[in-house]
Amino acid sequence: MTSQSPSQGGTTPRQRVEAAIIRLAGDSGDGIQLTGSRMSETSALAGNDVATLPDYPAEIRAPAGTLPGVSGFQLQFASKSVLTPGDQADALVAFNPAALRVNLSGLKQGGILIVNSDAFDANNLRKAGYDHSPLEGHELEGFRVYPVGITSITRQALEQTDLSLRAKDRCKNFFALGMLYWLYSRPLEPTLEWLRRKFASQPELAEANEKVLRAGYNYAETARIFQTVYEVAHAPLPAGLYRSLDGNEAIALALAAVAHQSGLQVFLGSYPITPASTVLHRAGRLKAHGVATFQAEDEIAAVGAALGASFAGALGVTSTSGPGLALKGEMLGLAVMMELPLLVICVQRGGPSTGLPTKTEQADLDIALHGRHGECPMPVLAAASPGDCFHMVFEAARLAIRHMTPVILLSDGYIANGAEPFRVPAPEDLPPIPVHFHTDPETFRGAYVRDAATGARPWVRPGTPGLEHRVGGLEKDAQGAVSYDPENHEQMVRARAAKIEGIESDIPPASLEEGEAEDDLLIVGWGSTWGAITQATRELRQQGLKVSSLHLRYLQPLPGGLGEILEQHSGRILLPELNRGQLREVLSARYGVTIEGLQKVQGQPFRVSEIKARARKMLEETR
Amino acid sequence: MTSQSPSQGGTTPRQRVEAAIIRLAGDSGDGIQLTGSRMSETSALAGNDVATLPDYPAEIRAPAGTLPGVSGFQLQFASKSVLTPGDQADALVAFNPAALRVNLSGLKQGGILIVNSDAFDANNLRKAGYDHSPLEGHELEGFRVYPVGITSITRQALEQTDLSLRAKDRCKNFFALGMLYWLYSRPLEPTLEWLRRKFASQPELAEANEKVLRAGYNYAETARIFQTVYEVAHAPLPAGLYRSLDGNEAIALALAAVAHQSGLQVFLGSYPITPASTVLHRAGRLKAHGVATFQAEDEIAAVGAALGASFAGALGVTSTSGPGLALKGEMLGLAVMMELPLLVICVQRGGPSTGLPTKTEQADLDIALHGRHGECPMPVLAAASPGDCFHMVFEAARLAIRHMTPVILLSDGYIANGAEPFRVPAPEDLPPIPVHFHTDPETFRGAYVRDAATGARPWVRPGTPGLEHRVGGLEKDAQGAVSYDPENHEQMVRARAAKIEGIESDIPPASLEEGEAEDDLLIVGWGSTWGAITQATRELRQQGLKVSSLHLRYLQPLPGGLGEILEQHSGRILLPELNRGQLREVLSARYGVTIEGLQKVQGQPFRVSEIKARARKMLEETR
Amino acid sequence: MSSDPVPTYKKKDFSSGLEVRWCPGCGDYSILNAVQTAFAAMGVPRENFVIVSGIGCSSRFPYYMDTYGIHGVHGRAPTLATGIKLARPELDVWVVTGDGDGLAIGGNHLIHAMRRNVGLKILMFNNRIYGLTKGQYSPTSEQGKVTASTPLGSIDPPFQPLSVALGAGATFVARTADRFGKHLQEMIRRAACHRGAAFIEVLQNCNIFNNGAWGQITGKQERIDNVVYLEQGQPLRFGEEGRRALILEECGQPRAVEWNDGGDPRLIVHDETRPEPSMAFLLSHLAPPEFPLPLGVLRDVPAPAFEDLHHEQIRRAEQSESNDLAELLAGPSTWTIE
Amino acid sequence: MSSDPVPTYKKKDFSSGLEVRWCPGCGDYSILNAVQTAFAAMGVPRENFVIVSGIGCSSRFPYYMDTYGIHGVHGRAPTLATGIKLARPELDVWVVTGDGDGLAIGGNHLIHAMRRNVGLKILMFNNRIYGLTKGQYSPTSEQGKVTASTPLGSIDPPFQPLSVALGAGATFVARTADRFGKHLQEMIRRAACHRGAAFIEVLQNCNIFNNGAWGQITGKQERIDNVVYLEQGQPLRFGEEGRRALILEECGQPRAVEWNDGGDPRLIVHDETRPEPSMAFLLSHLAPPEFPLPLGVLRDVPAPAFEDLHHEQIRRAEQSESNDLAELLAGPSTWTIE
Ligand SMILES: Cc1ncc(C[n+]2csc(CCOP(=O)(O)OP(=O)(O)O)c2C)c(N)n1
Ligand SMILES: Cc1ncc(C[n+]2csc(CCOP(=O)(O)OP(=O)(O)O)c2C)c(N)n1
Ligand code: SF4
Ligand code: SF4
Ligand SMILES: [Mg+2]
Ligand SMILES: [Mg+2]
């Protein structure tokens, strides 16, 4: 190990880098997620492009100092476009031995390692499974290690305050943040302002954290422990107003936008479940924006209430994760039969069963497509990134309303919690969402008499005189009467399917995301792998390789023209998925093309390098 | 119309026919299902091969005389092997105008039509939508029509008895049965014996029904209304002891056989749902045979209790239909994680949602394969016929126990209610179902340490000292401890999948049901279409066409060798399914072969002629 | 809501004209009759009614009413109805359910609707059997019942539906029977007047699978000794010419005694408005043979309706918070890239 | 079941050794402690215990006990446990659940377990919050609660868990608290002795998301006025030196009064064995500030356990019916083809 001693005299040299990847790790109670978010937002405000990966345990506060209790947060900020939190970190802050042990493999060789040396006592070392201090052994060789007594300096910094020792210690994350701000030339002001807002009612906490943040910054400056100060310039993002946004907040905001653009009341019926809960939390603050929320007794009640609200003329929405989606299947069948707009948001997590509840995965595609009894088709969409959640919710709502159908939108834990700069749309730039309620008894010919263009049935609000009618789960004829007629059933099954298939003409056709049609390899993706795939494709192309990529936001129906593109590339297609190949199976069956899957089921997103490596291998093999 | 007048003088000529197809139709309260069952059993006892199709409305007693209230029952009995209830009937008994209207299209040209003329009054005609009596119009031309005052003669026959008029009228189905027995030379004795058993505690009812049955028989004989008496000889069934059996009873009996052969207590947790309820009813009578039943508060509780019972060392079983399967998805995910034997029987019905609850369909294959969140594979089997339900339950139980996995067995409304002669297996001919409970703490290495051959984990009964352990929905490592380790998760996901895939080597490889490998067309089927497909194939072959057939009882994993057979026939494969092509999609994706689907989603089974017609068309096109 | 004067309705204005498909003789017919009559008299525009049901014979109800309606999935009617009521509190939302639909698979939604006090009017047709699936025992079937699924008799004790509702905090519970058309109509009217959740158990005969289940209550002769009608402020008298009455002993134990001109201080005088629910609870599980079965309103206490609180919060937010979408989308901190 | 003499256990024999992962300071630790201590004293072989849970912080419980156990899915523990108990009545089956797991998603299974009187011992850790999902309000949270999902305060009134259980027909209900280790152990012992379903509400502190929710009850000073301990045959006295007591007014209304040496005939003397459940029901929803919260056994009445009836039926069938498989498979009518 090369323990770094303070640089001597003069100002520290500054180095401009294109991107920086930082990883923070500590106990669940160490405020890691909060520190990470601050760093992200500060970087975004500084004009960088940013991508983040929060990574926390399934326990609220797993026992301090243990390996399963480690909470992590990685972010990448850059002066270029950034699509992932990065593969390996340039700098790691480890608040205790367990955090070090769990995260060291994620640090680049030669990377900066800041450790809270106060936490490396015998007890913590033992809990982390070290029989000696790594600070004194060989395992840290090859890293630039900075042992700092973060706890003790934080306490010193707060000596004059009245806080309890425990409260003081809870500020130590801001010390580390201060050091990082200095190291990466970040301004303190956004964080200070945030502290004032956050602790408006507890100014003593705002003050303490500010003190500690400044102490960390000053310590880095005056103690001169770092050899270099890094600078990361503005990223060339498209012009506009930006904010930092995670996927679940994007979903909630989109619901407000949908309410605004459609004039409908949005009714979110939900039951808390990780990692979807924050959709409910954030939507709970949107009452003034036309979004009502209802925390139901379970997932079935949540979707039931949402469907009831849609019947009543609102836009019903429900948000959940895999186990909840499994429970909603029967009610979704009713929604298909009732042919009402309904938005079902599934934020996927590691399964099966309770699985890895705080980790990410893409293994709920199958159940989204097929998880209902009978012939029960329903559009399925997937968001590609945190910001894309906003657009896809909007799009899903538009389709649900126009085509009178429940729609499933898939997100996942990675983009739900991950944040990125988001270009804030101006309300006037949002497309309108036209809504038509049938009100005229004269022209009403039956609850299931379909619109010629879309195949949608009329939507009638209860309370409309003369249009009283009944819908429900039994098969109906066009007039809305229960019908056991065999031919009618077949006709209705086909009509429902045709309606969904017809949505193909209402969505953008398939097109390449990167590259050209003639390239040697096509990488296809859906959902949150978009960032890693796009980044990998760009990097491979920069290296002169003929690789293109295509991203699917619409999984049912699939976009027009997809078959042609895939057939053109058959045998030269790579499909990375965080599952055992669910989309691969769908595309092979549908288009009869040969696709190679890249499977990863570890609760973690792809690294760019993993995709690049497999792509290179395929290119070599087919050459 | 040619109203048939009694044949004059001498004995009625007898005609030997190979097969007869009879259809009975009347009000829900007319005892149609019961009459049909008697006729079936009598024919089976007479040595015929028999197949039946009960077809009843979703209401218990829909309003008398209406079209939706019509209940039907079709049976075919023959001196040859019979695999379906037949396409069009040789004889139809219509108890009222509505029954006539609904069923007339199912009667062959020139067929025998017996109507209860007493029921053709103005009121009933109106309810059936007739503006005049069809008995007096032209619509019955081309049929041999026998109007009989069934109600009035029945009342006469019972004049001496003390029954209420209503009770008397409820005997009229036995009058029609008597007529049919005479017409088809069936013995009365089995029915008389059944009456005595059934009405042991109400001898006056046994007597009344006997009187009416004989009256019908005698009426046909003495009134000489029929031109011909038909005889149907013994069918060349394999030697053995036979009984008549429907699919749901077969399932219940198989549970007793499983208990017997495994030595395990069988625990059926169920919640009533059409058409699965009779599994619970019949199993409820098997307490002395090692089968315990529990009617739960809902489907989730039913499967939960079954899974709990399996944990406790019994064999948990749950029976349901589509809506129930949709509800069980989350608990099945837990079963996959807990890796315990569990048998899930889904008797499919018309969907989606409540759909056509008393009709048949094959549209729950998708949800059986994919209806759980996360990577959650589970074997899926399907029974081909009523009797096959017995064997497939046995097989499903064997696989569940040996491979420590939940197994889904699909049946459907058609085979659940349809009856056929069943060769009764001798208990000593049933294979044993070996069960191994791990009991030795010395050799226990962990709850998820797998058997090298099968990949199954050990099964430990609570109460075993020294083997206390915990299982559950969170991901576990081999020792059974909760693990959030990314690699462990991937490894476990793969191990669970490999275990299920490995079952391929424990099931029979794919082989042709009929025909040869070189034939021009291969018809592939699964589930209850077996009868119609096999019959169609045989008939086409008899006509010299080179058609073969293959039937799948194992849908996950698919049997070995299937890929080769399908590839050999790619482009010349027909797959009839009572859905929109669910298995077709699976096979195309898996084997990359081109398959033509024949889809029917009408709540009704295939007719042999429908399959033959499409097969002929394909043969012509490919020629 | 229409602002026109409310039309006056006849009973048949509430009939959808769809052929009613219950078995001849089913108690559901009389309930349909009573509901149509009661609705017609309510002075509510027909288009403002929504009837939501689950699955079961009883749950076919909405098809026969010319109102808005949903025939839902098994057990989940209260969830659909809650969504409707929250989205559109001005609608009159009625739930029709059965003892199986409401108390077997749907028990949880029912108790949560009671707890929240959502303004749903819930009619549970209790025939103590699963009718539509051909006669299995239900959670209200008496112990020992021989049914299709219990050839040796059921072994579980039944729920008392009203006790379950009260245990969940119900603010209005009542009991009536299919055969008592006028009483049934009155209970419907009372439920409609209650703000918040109202739960009515309607004893119903299934003449096919459980004929005579309520014979002891509805039989002309039997009812005299086996029914006590609850009337606000009145002592609980029953029997031939009201010659018997219910008292509460010191220890809190109820007892049926001879009527003694009201002189007994222990006589129970009915007060449906008591905030403390124990007396309603006590009444809810009295039953023959030891006691008469109470019919009428057991409890009717005021409490804020869930939908009112829901919209009150929305209104407060609308008044105190900005509804500027641009501001919302931008959030507290933004930056501009030129 | 082992026929060897039962080993004597120490508390630590019931610890699985797995690292306990609740937040430091969580009330669940004391409950774990009490359960381990109580189990060790029970004289039941360790291998005969099965602990079944759902999902939640509380539901991690089985992992920490060196018994058989299932960490199930959310809300469904009673279903798994019922299957175990029916298949193997000789096992001691305990359910651990939370206020969310047991009363939100799992409410129906809970009331049906009570109704059936299945021999499950159910411990509900009531912290009036969803802990594991980071602090949303639960069905037992007080109205107006500001939580992650209710930024403006929750609007629904809470369940009283014991009232729900009694409404469903529970034969044993008790209440205790995490902080009262000895009392908790005693309640566990009492539940174990009850044949049939036993339901214990354990007041539990979630120091992260709902710290101090039970401070009024468990606080050293507060508890004096806010808790009444139920003891069989004893009047309900509470407060400093038992100077206050509960009476039942003529009209059936409870009231807290000064203790007057037991002279008041209206004084409530606790009788947990009363078959009529209204008094237990009354106790179940008394709460501060108006009343003290009753801790102890509210109800413990004998009734046949579901699993006993289940096996009794099986035994009767085994005695009276043939178990010949060949005969069964053949059925009543067969024919032979040669
Ligand atoms: C999910 C689901 N499970 C089971 C069924 C079958 N089912 C339909 S109605 C019913 C019971 C109805 O009983 P009840 O509510 O008492 O109605 P009743 O027919 O007696 O009026 C059942 C079990 C279903 N339709 N859906
Ligand atoms: C089907 C399903 N829905 C939702 C969740 C998310 N979830 C896990 S625990 C929980 C609530 C737990 O509350 P409680 O039972 O009170 O337990 P506590 O954590 O407070 O001990 C929820 C909603 C889940 N795991 N599964
Ligand atoms: S089965 Fe019973 S409840 Fe159903 S319609 Fe018939 S009589 Fe009525
Ligand atoms: S979140 Fe609350 S209930 Fe959960 S472990 Fe932490 S303190 Fe305990
Ligand atoms: Mg019922
Ligand atoms: Mg809780």
PDB file of C-alpha atoms in Angstrom, chain A residues 237-374:
ATOM      1  CA  LEU A 237     -26.169  18.720 -23.492  1.00  0.00           C
ATOM      2  CA  PRO A 238     -28.875  20.114 -25.755  1.00  0.00           C
ATOM      3  CA  ALA A 239     -29.865  23.619 -24.744  1.00  0.00           C
ATOM      4  CA  GLY A 240     -32.671  23.925 -22.257  1.00  0.00           C
ATOM      5  CA  LEU A 241     -33.756  24.053 -18.687  1.00  0.00           C
ATOM      6  CA  TYR A 242     -32.467  21.078 -16.701  1.00  0.00           C
ATOM      7  CA  ARG A 243     -33.093  19.408 -13.426  1.00  0.00           C
ATOM      8  CA  SER A 244     -31.899  16.230 -11.827  1.00  0.00           C
ATOM      9  CA  LEU A 245     -34.489  13.494 -11.769  1.00  0.00           C
ATOM     10  CA  ASP A 246     -34.791   9.848 -10.835  1.00  0.00           C
ATOM     11  CA  GLY A 247     -37.106   7.393 -12.574  1.00  0.00           C
ATOM     12  CA  ASN A 248     -39.807   7.233  -9.955  1.00  0.00           C
ATOM     13  CA  GLU A 249     -40.025  10.971  -9.564  1.00  0.00           C
ATOM     14  CA  ALA A 250     -40.239  11.193 -13.349  1.00  0.00           C
ATOM     15  CA  ILE A 251     -43.226   8.835 -13.235  1.00  0.00           C
ATOM     16  CA  ALA A 252     -44.976  10.938 -10.630  1.00  0.00           C
ATOM     17  CA  LEU A 253     -44.349  14.164 -12.518  1.00  0.00           C
ATOM     18  CA  ALA A 254     -45.599  12.577 -15.694  1.00  0.00           C
ATOM     19  CA  LEU A 255     -48.869  11.750 -13.973  1.00  0.00           C
ATOM     20  CA  ALA A 256     -49.315  15.434 -13.239  1.00  0.00           C
ATOM     21  CA  ALA A 257     -48.495  16.230 -16.847  1.00  0.00           C
ATOM     22  CA  VAL A 258     -51.034  13.647 -18.016  1.00  0.00           C
ATOM     23  CA  ALA A 259     -53.703  15.162 -15.779  1.00  0.00           C
ATOM     24  CA  HIS A 260     -52.842  18.578 -17.167  1.00  0.00           C
ATOM     25  CA  GLN A 261     -52.858  17.574 -20.810  1.00  0.00           C
ATOM     26  CA  SER A 262     -55.892  15.322 -20.713  1.00  0.00           C
ATOM     27  CA  GLY A 263     -58.024  17.292 -18.320  1.00  0.00           C
ATOM     28  CA  LEU A 264     -58.697  14.010 -16.543  1.00  0.00           C
ATOM     29  CA  GLN A 265     -58.366  13.401 -12.869  1.00  0.00           C
ATOM     30  CA  VAL A 266     -55.511  10.955 -12.400  1.00  0.00           C
ATOM     31  CA  PHE A 267     -56.219   8.405  -9.682  1.00  0.00           C
ATOM     32  CA  LEU A 268     -53.254   6.406  -8.419  1.00  0.00           C
ATOM     33  CA  GLY A 269     -54.253   3.354  -6.405  1.00  0.00           C
ATOM     34  CA  SER A 270     -51.186   1.713  -4.983  1.00  0.00           C
ATOM     35  CA  TYR A 271     -49.778  -0.499  -2.278  1.00  0.00           C
ATOM     36  CA  PRO A 272     -46.230   0.147  -1.121  1.00  0.00           C
ATOM     37  CA  ILE A 273     -43.533  -2.139  -2.457  1.00  0.00           C
ATOM     38  CA  THR A 274     -39.849  -1.649  -3.069  1.00  0.00           C
ATOM     39  CA  PRO A 275     -38.701  -0.213  -5.472  1.00  0.00           C
ATOM     40  CA  ALA A 276     -42.016   1.267  -6.584  1.00  0.00           C
ATOM     41  CA  SER A 277     -43.082   2.914  -3.317  1.00  0.00           C
ATOM     42  CA  THR A 278     -41.610   6.307  -4.075  1.00  0.00           C
ATOM     43  CA  VAL A 279     -43.974   6.690  -7.027  1.00  0.00           C
ATOM     44  CA  LEU A 280     -46.793   6.700  -4.486  1.00  0.00           C
ATOM     45  CA  HIS A 281     -44.856   8.967  -2.138  1.00  0.00           C
ATOM     46  CA  ARG A 282     -44.128  11.538  -4.791  1.00  0.00           C
ATOM     47  CA  ALA A 283     -47.560  11.391  -6.354  1.00  0.00           C
ATOM     48  CA  GLY A 284     -48.966  11.965  -2.877  1.00  0.00           C
ATOM     49  CA  ARG A 285     -47.712  15.546  -3.165  1.00  0.00           C
ATOM     50  CA  LEU A 286     -49.482  16.255  -6.426  1.00  0.00           C
ATOM     51  CA  LYS A 287     -53.018  16.818  -5.193  1.00  0.00           C
ATOM     52  CA  ALA A 288     -53.039  20.366  -6.480  1.00  0.00           C
ATOM     53  CA  HIS A 289     -51.997  19.058  -9.878  1.00  0.00           C
ATOM     54  CA  GLY A 290     -54.930  16.780 -10.509  1.00  0.00           C
ATOM     55  CA  VAL A 291     -53.360  13.609  -9.139  1.00  0.00           C
ATOM     56  CA  ALA A 292     -55.230  11.847  -6.340  1.00  0.00           C
ATOM     57  CA  THR A 293     -53.638   8.953  -4.487  1.00  0.00           C
ATOM     58  CA  PHE A 294     -55.083   6.073  -2.524  1.00  0.00           C
ATOM     59  CA  GLN A 295     -53.024   3.625  -0.476  1.00  0.00           C
ATOM     60  CA  ALA A 296     -55.029   0.429  -0.683  1.00  0.00           C
ATOM     61  CA  GLU A 297     -55.054  -2.615   1.580  1.00  0.00           C
ATOM     62  CA  ASP A 298     -53.256  -4.705  -1.034  1.00  0.00           C
ATOM     63  CA  GLU A 299     -52.310  -4.752  -4.696  1.00  0.00           C
ATOM     64  CA  ILE A 300     -55.604  -6.198  -5.849  1.00  0.00           C
ATOM     65  CA  ALA A 301     -57.527  -3.449  -4.113  1.00  0.00           C
ATOM     66  CA  ALA A 302     -55.122  -0.911  -5.565  1.00  0.00           C
ATOM     67  CA  VAL A 303     -55.729  -1.937  -9.154  1.00  0.00           C
ATOM     68  CA  GLY A 304     -59.413  -2.519  -8.441  1.00  0.00           C
ATOM     69  CA  ALA A 305     -59.820   1.023  -7.189  1.00  0.00           C
ATOM     70  CA  ALA A 306     -57.871   2.356 -10.153  1.00  0.00           C
ATOM     71  CA  LEU A 307     -60.109   0.439 -12.551  1.00  0.00           C
ATOM     72  CA  GLY A 308     -63.177   1.675 -10.729  1.00  0.00           C
ATOM     73  CA  ALA A 309     -61.890   5.220 -11.058  1.00  0.00           C
ATOM     74  CA  SER A 310     -61.441   4.701 -14.789  1.00  0.00           C
ATOM     75  CA  PHE A 311     -64.997   3.456 -15.040  1.00  0.00           C
ATOM     76  CA  ALA A 312     -66.028   6.629 -13.249  1.00  0.00           C
ATOM     77  CA  GLY A 313     -64.204   8.733 -15.828  1.00  0.00           C
ATOM     78  CA  ALA A 314     -60.825   9.353 -14.234  1.00  0.00           C
ATOM     79  CA  LEU A 315     -57.563   7.849 -15.451  1.00  0.00           C
ATOM     80  CA  GLY A 316     -56.824   4.957 -13.125  1.00  0.00           C
ATOM     81  CA  VAL A 317     -53.173   4.212 -12.463  1.00  0.00           C
ATOM     82  CA  THR A 318     -51.502   1.612 -10.284  1.00  0.00           C
ATOM     83  CA  SER A 319     -47.829   1.239  -9.455  1.00  0.00           C
ATOM     84  CA  THR A 320     -46.124  -1.875  -8.166  1.00  0.00           C
ATOM     85  CA  SER A 321     -43.291  -4.346  -8.567  1.00  0.00           C
ATOM     86  CA  GLY A 322     -43.199  -8.023  -9.582  1.00  0.00           C
ATOM     87  CA  PRO A 323     -45.022  -9.642  -6.628  1.00  0.00           C
ATOM     88  CA  GLY A 324     -47.726  -7.031  -6.934  1.00  0.00           C
ATOM     89  CA  LEU A 325     -48.042  -7.526 -10.666  1.00  0.00           C
ATOM     90  CA  ALA A 326     -48.514 -11.235 -10.027  1.00  0.00           C
ATOM     91  CA  LEU A 327     -51.406 -10.431  -7.718  1.00  0.00           C
ATOM     92  CA  LYS A 328     -53.039  -8.004 -10.120  1.00  0.00           C
ATOM     93  CA  GLY A 329     -53.320 -10.482 -12.989  1.00  0.00           C
ATOM     94  CA  GLU A 330     -56.937 -11.421 -12.409  1.00  0.00           C
ATOM     95  CA  MET A 331     -58.098  -7.805 -12.156  1.00  0.00           C
ATOM     96  CA  LEU A 332     -56.152  -6.928 -15.291  1.00  0.00           C
ATOM     97  CA  GLY A 333     -58.181  -9.585 -17.057  1.00  0.00           C
ATOM     98  CA  LEU A 334     -61.299  -7.716 -16.008  1.00  0.00           C
ATOM     99  CA  ALA A 335     -59.770  -4.468 -17.274  1.00  0.00           C
ATOM    100  CA  VAL A 336     -59.174  -6.136 -20.631  1.00  0.00           C
ATOM    101  CA  MET A 337     -62.803  -7.234 -20.719  1.00  0.00           C
ATOM    102  CA  MET A 338     -64.126  -3.874 -19.582  1.00  0.00           C
ATOM    103  CA  GLU A 339     -61.897  -2.128 -22.138  1.00  0.00           C
ATOM    104  CA  LEU A 340     -61.159   0.904 -20.039  1.00  0.00           C
ATOM    105  CA  PRO A 341     -57.990   2.972 -19.916  1.00  0.00           C
ATOM    106  CA  LEU A 342     -55.739   1.947 -17.061  1.00  0.00           C
ATOM    107  CA  LEU A 343     -52.060   2.440 -16.490  1.00  0.00           C
ATOM    108  CA  VAL A 344     -50.087  -0.254 -14.685  1.00  0.00           C
ATOM    109  CA  ILE A 345     -46.551   0.669 -13.751  1.00  0.00           C
ATOM    110  CA  CYS A 346     -44.272  -2.167 -12.751  1.00  0.00           C
ATOM    111  CA  VAL A 347     -40.894  -1.232 -11.328  1.00  0.00           C
ATOM    112  CA  GLN A 348     -39.068  -4.530 -11.640  1.00  0.00           C
ATOM    113  CA  ARG A 349     -36.782  -5.952  -8.975  1.00  0.00           C
ATOM    114  CA  GLY A 350     -34.810  -9.163  -8.456  1.00  0.00           C
ATOM    115  CA  GLY A 351     -37.051 -12.229  -8.394  1.00  0.00           C
ATOM    116  CA  PRO A 352     -38.542 -14.780  -8.292  1.00  0.00           C
ATOM    117  CA  SER A 353     -40.705 -14.462  -5.174  1.00  0.00           C
ATOM    118  CA  THR A 354     -39.231 -11.956  -2.734  1.00  0.00           C
ATOM    119  CA  GLY A 355     -35.882 -12.576  -4.408  1.00  0.00           C
ATOM    120  CA  LEU A 356     -33.552  -9.604  -4.123  1.00  0.00           C
ATOM    121  CA  PRO A 357     -36.076  -6.895  -3.383  1.00  0.00           C
ATOM    122  CA  THR A 358     -33.795  -3.891  -3.503  1.00  0.00           C
ATOM    123  CA  LYS A 359     -31.884  -4.957  -6.598  1.00  0.00           C
ATOM    124  CA  THR A 360     -32.667  -4.534 -10.271  1.00  0.00           C
ATOM    125  CA  GLU A 361     -33.728  -7.086 -12.887  1.00  0.00           C
ATOM    126  CA  GLN A 362     -35.717  -7.324 -16.125  1.00  0.00           C
ATOM    127  CA  ALA A 363     -37.444 -10.603 -15.462  1.00  0.00           C
ATOM    128  CA  ASP A 364     -41.059  -9.412 -15.372  1.00  0.00           C
ATOM    129  CA  LEU A 365     -41.444  -9.124 -19.116  1.00  0.00           C
ATOM    130  CA  ASP A 366     -42.942 -12.603 -19.400  1.00  0.00           C
ATOM    131  CA  ILE A 367     -45.582 -11.977 -16.787  1.00  0.00           C
ATOM    132  CA  ALA A 368     -46.367  -8.567 -18.279  1.00  0.00           C
ATOM    133  CA  LEU A 369     -46.967 -10.181 -21.648  1.00  0.00           C
ATOM    134  CA  HIS A 370     -48.594 -13.423 -20.519  1.00  0.00           C
ATOM    135  CA  GLY A 371     -49.533 -13.270 -16.844  1.00  0.00           C
ATOM    136  CA  ARG A 372     -53.306 -13.414 -17.291  1.00  0.00           C
ATOM    137  CA  HIS A 373     -55.559 -16.367 -17.968  1.00  0.00           C
ATOM    138  CA  GLY A 374     -57.366 -16.648 -21.272  1.00  0.00           C
TER     139      GLY A 374
END
